[in-house]
């Protein structure tokens, strides 16, 4: 009977271990790819935040230029975004803003508007309800964004230096 005994191949008995090793390798690869995806997403959001800061400050700068160049003593904020692109209050058309930027957080050209005392556009903010990553380390002009939780709290508002001085005087009294 010994001659008729069925001998098993040594390769056949290792099949289960190879399968388990392959499953383990696939699960490790999945975890690495998931971690990489999270890091990539985080980097994308930080890039969009930087773009939002740039675009928002471009709007702030353009609104300030429009306001400061108002002829006469009564300064006015622009009534529409079109006024920033084509300021027709002078003989030669002035362009304070070359185009209306899209909101980097929503990818749409729609912005929340902060209205001034005259009803004009005093500032803009993102319509995104997303949570911010950056909470500190802002430049002086954006210092009010410290600890803001949502992008809509980043308000890019132009305030005349004369108005800002008046506010501090009122606060001291």
Protein backbone atom coordinates (compact mmCIF):
# COMPACT_ATOMS: atom_id res chain seq x y z
CA UNK A 1 0.00 0.00 0.00
CA UNK A 2 2.87 2.31 0.50
CA UNK A 3 3.53 2.34 -3.22
CA UNK A 4 -0.07 3.32 -3.95
CA UNK A 5 -0.16 6.23 -1.47
CA UNK A 6 -1.05 9.56 -3.00
CA UNK A 7 1.70 12.08 -2.56
CA UNK A 8 0.78 15.75 -2.38
CA UNK A 9 2.86 18.33 -4.11
CA UNK A 10 4.64 20.74 -1.74
CA UNK A 11 3.34 23.71 -3.82
CA UNK A 12 -0.30 22.70 -3.29
CA UNK A 13 -0.02 22.92 0.50
CA UNK A 14 1.25 26.58 0.34
CA UNK A 15 -1.75 27.87 -1.64
CA UNK A 16 -3.61 29.16 1.43
CA UNK A 17 -0.63 31.09 2.72
CA UNK A 18 -0.08 32.76 -0.65
CA UNK A 19 -3.73 33.79 -0.75
CA UNK A 20 -3.53 35.28 2.76
CA UNK A 21 -0.30 37.13 1.92
CA UNK A 22 -1.93 38.56 -1.21
CA UNK A 23 -4.98 39.73 0.79
CA UNK A 24 -2.69 41.34 3.35
CA UNK A 25 -0.71 43.13 0.63
CA UNK A 26 -3.89 44.44 -1.02
CA UNK A 27 -5.24 45.75 2.30
CA UNK A 28 -1.95 47.53 3.06
CA UNK A 29 -1.96 49.08 -0.42
CA UNK A 30 -5.56 50.26 0.15
CA UNK A 31 -4.63 51.92 3.43
CA UNK A 32 -1.65 53.67 1.85
CA UNK A 33 -3.77 54.94 -1.05
CA UNK A 34 -6.53 56.13 1.32
CA UNK A 35 -3.96 58.04 3.39
CA UNK A 36 -2.50 59.56 0.24
CA UNK A 37 -5.98 60.61 -0.89
CA UNK A 38 -6.62 62.36 2.41
CA UNK A 39 -3.30 64.21 2.18
CA UNK A 40 -4.00 65.19 -1.43
CA UNK A 41 -7.48 66.47 -0.51
CA UNK A 42 -6.02 68.47 2.39
CA UNK A 43 -3.39 70.00 0.09
CA UNK A 44 -6.09 70.91 -2.47
CA UNK A 45 -8.15 72.66 0.21
CA UNK A 46 -5.11 74.62 1.42
CA UNK A 47 -4.42 75.69 -2.17
CA UNK A 48 -8.04 76.87 -2.55
CA UNK A 49 -7.75 78.79 0.73
CA UNK A 50 -4.68 80.60 -0.58
CA UNK A 51 -6.52 81.42 -3.79
CA UNK A 52 -9.53 82.68 -1.79
CA UNK A 53 -7.25 84.99 0.18
CA UNK A 54 -5.73 86.33 -3.04
CA UNK A 55 -9.05 86.83 -4.86
CA UNK A 56 -10.78 88.32 -1.81
CA UNK A 57 -7.98 90.82 -1.36
CA UNK A 58 -8.18 91.71 -5.07
CA UNK A 59 -11.85 92.58 -4.55
CA UNK A 60 -10.95 94.56 -1.41
CA UNK A 61 -8.24 96.46 -3.31
CA UNK A 62 -10.57 97.20 -6.25
CA UNK A 63 -13.39 98.39 -3.96
CA UNK A 64 -10.89 100.63 -2.13
CA UNK A 65 -9.60 102.10 -5.39
CA UNK A 66 -13.14 102.81 -6.56
CA UNK A 67 -14.05 104.39 -3.22
CA UNK A 68 -10.92 106.54 -2.94
CA UNK A 69 -11.14 107.80 -6.54
CA UNK A 70 -14.71 108.99 -6.15
CA UNK A 71 -14.81 112.59 -7.39
CA UNK A 72 -15.82 115.19 -4.85
CA UNK A 73 -15.90 114.99 -1.09
CA UNK A 74 -18.73 112.44 -0.72
CA UNK A 75 -17.12 109.03 -1.24
CA UNK A 76 -19.20 106.14 -2.59
CA UNK A 77 -18.84 102.38 -2.82
CA UNK A 78 -19.53 100.67 -6.18
CA UNK A 79 -23.19 99.76 -6.76
CA UNK A 80 -22.36 96.61 -8.77
CA UNK A 81 -19.37 94.47 -9.73
CA UNK A 82 -19.67 95.97 -13.22
CA UNK A 83 -18.71 99.34 -11.73
CA UNK A 84 -15.41 97.79 -10.66
CA UNK A 85 -14.74 96.50 -14.17
CA UNK A 86 -15.76 99.73 -15.94
CA UNK A 87 -15.74 102.89 -13.86
CA UNK A 88 -17.37 105.42 -16.18
CA UNK A 89 -17.34 108.34 -13.72
CA UNK A 90 -14.40 109.88 -15.56
CA UNK A 91 -13.64 110.86 -19.16
CA UNK A 92 -11.48 107.76 -19.58
CA UNK A 93 -12.89 104.45 -18.37
CA UNK A 94 -10.99 103.10 -15.36
CA UNK A 95 -10.78 99.38 -14.65
CA UNK A 96 -10.31 98.62 -10.96
CA UNK A 97 -10.85 94.90 -11.59
CA UNK A 98 -10.16 93.11 -14.88
CA UNK A 99 -12.74 90.36 -14.35
CA UNK A 100 -15.12 88.98 -11.78
CA UNK A 101 -13.26 86.09 -10.20
CA UNK A 102 -14.99 82.84 -9.37
CA UNK A 103 -15.13 81.88 -5.71
CA UNK A 104 -12.36 79.25 -5.39
CA UNK A 105 -14.32 77.35 -2.74
CA UNK A 106 -17.52 76.98 -4.80
CA UNK A 107 -16.09 77.43 -8.33
CA UNK A 108 -18.96 79.84 -9.09
CA UNK A 109 -18.77 83.59 -9.78
CA UNK A 110 -21.29 84.23 -7.00
CA UNK A 111 -20.18 86.10 -3.88
CA UNK A 112 -21.83 87.20 -0.69
CA UNK A 113 -21.95 90.98 -0.53
CA UNK A 114 -21.26 93.24 2.45
CA UNK A 115 -23.20 96.44 1.82
CA UNK A 116 -21.88 99.84 2.82
CA UNK A 117 -23.79 102.71 4.41
CA UNK A 118 -24.69 104.05 0.95
CA UNK A 119 -26.01 100.64 -0.18
CA UNK A 120 -22.98 99.95 -2.36
CA UNK A 121 -20.60 96.99 -2.23
CA UNK A 122 -18.25 97.45 0.70
CA UNK A 123 -16.88 93.91 0.65
CA UNK A 124 -17.33 90.30 -0.41
CA UNK A 125 -17.26 86.87 1.20
CA UNK A 126 -17.41 83.27 0.06
CA UNK A 127 -20.80 81.55 -0.10
CA UNK A 128 -19.15 78.28 0.95
CA UNK A 129 -20.18 76.74 4.25
CA UNK A 130 -16.97 74.67 4.31
CA UNK A 131 -14.79 74.50 7.40
CA UNK A 132 -11.49 76.38 7.28
CA UNK A 133 -8.13 74.72 7.76
CA UNK A 134 -6.16 77.94 8.28
CA UNK A 135 -7.00 79.48 11.64
CA UNK A 136 -3.95 81.65 12.35
CA UNK A 137 -0.89 83.20 10.73
CA UNK A 138 -2.79 85.67 8.55
CA UNK A 139 -1.33 88.91 7.24
CA UNK A 140 -2.23 92.12 9.05
CA UNK A 141 -5.00 93.02 6.59
CA UNK A 142 -6.66 89.63 7.19
CA UNK A 143 -6.09 89.46 10.95
CA UNK A 144 -9.86 89.42 11.53
CA UNK A 145 -9.99 85.92 10.04
CA UNK A 146 -8.19 84.39 13.03
CA UNK A 147 -10.15 81.47 14.46
CA UNK A 148 -12.95 81.74 11.85
CA UNK A 149 -14.56 78.33 11.44
CA UNK A 150 -16.22 78.78 8.02
CA UNK A 151 -15.14 80.46 4.80
CA UNK A 152 -18.19 82.73 4.91
CA UNK A 153 -16.65 84.37 7.97
CA UNK A 154 -13.69 85.57 5.91
CA UNK A 155 -15.09 89.01 5.00
CA UNK A 156 -12.96 91.01 2.56
CA UNK A 157 -14.21 94.48 3.43
CA UNK A 158 -12.73 97.82 2.47
CA UNK A 159 -13.04 100.39 5.20
CA UNK A 160 -11.81 103.89 4.60
CA UNK A 161 -8.92 104.84 6.90
CA UNK A 162 -10.95 107.86 8.02
CA UNK A 163 -13.87 105.60 9.00
CA UNK A 164 -11.56 103.19 10.84
CA UNK A 165 -10.05 106.04 12.88
CA UNK A 166 -13.52 107.26 13.81
CA UNK A 167 -14.46 103.77 15.02
CA UNK A 168 -11.45 103.58 17.34
CA UNK A 169 -12.19 107.04 18.71
CA UNK A 170 -15.76 105.99 19.49
CA UNK A 171 -14.56 102.79 21.16
CA UNK A 172 -12.20 104.76 23.46
CA UNK A 173 -14.95 107.08 24.70
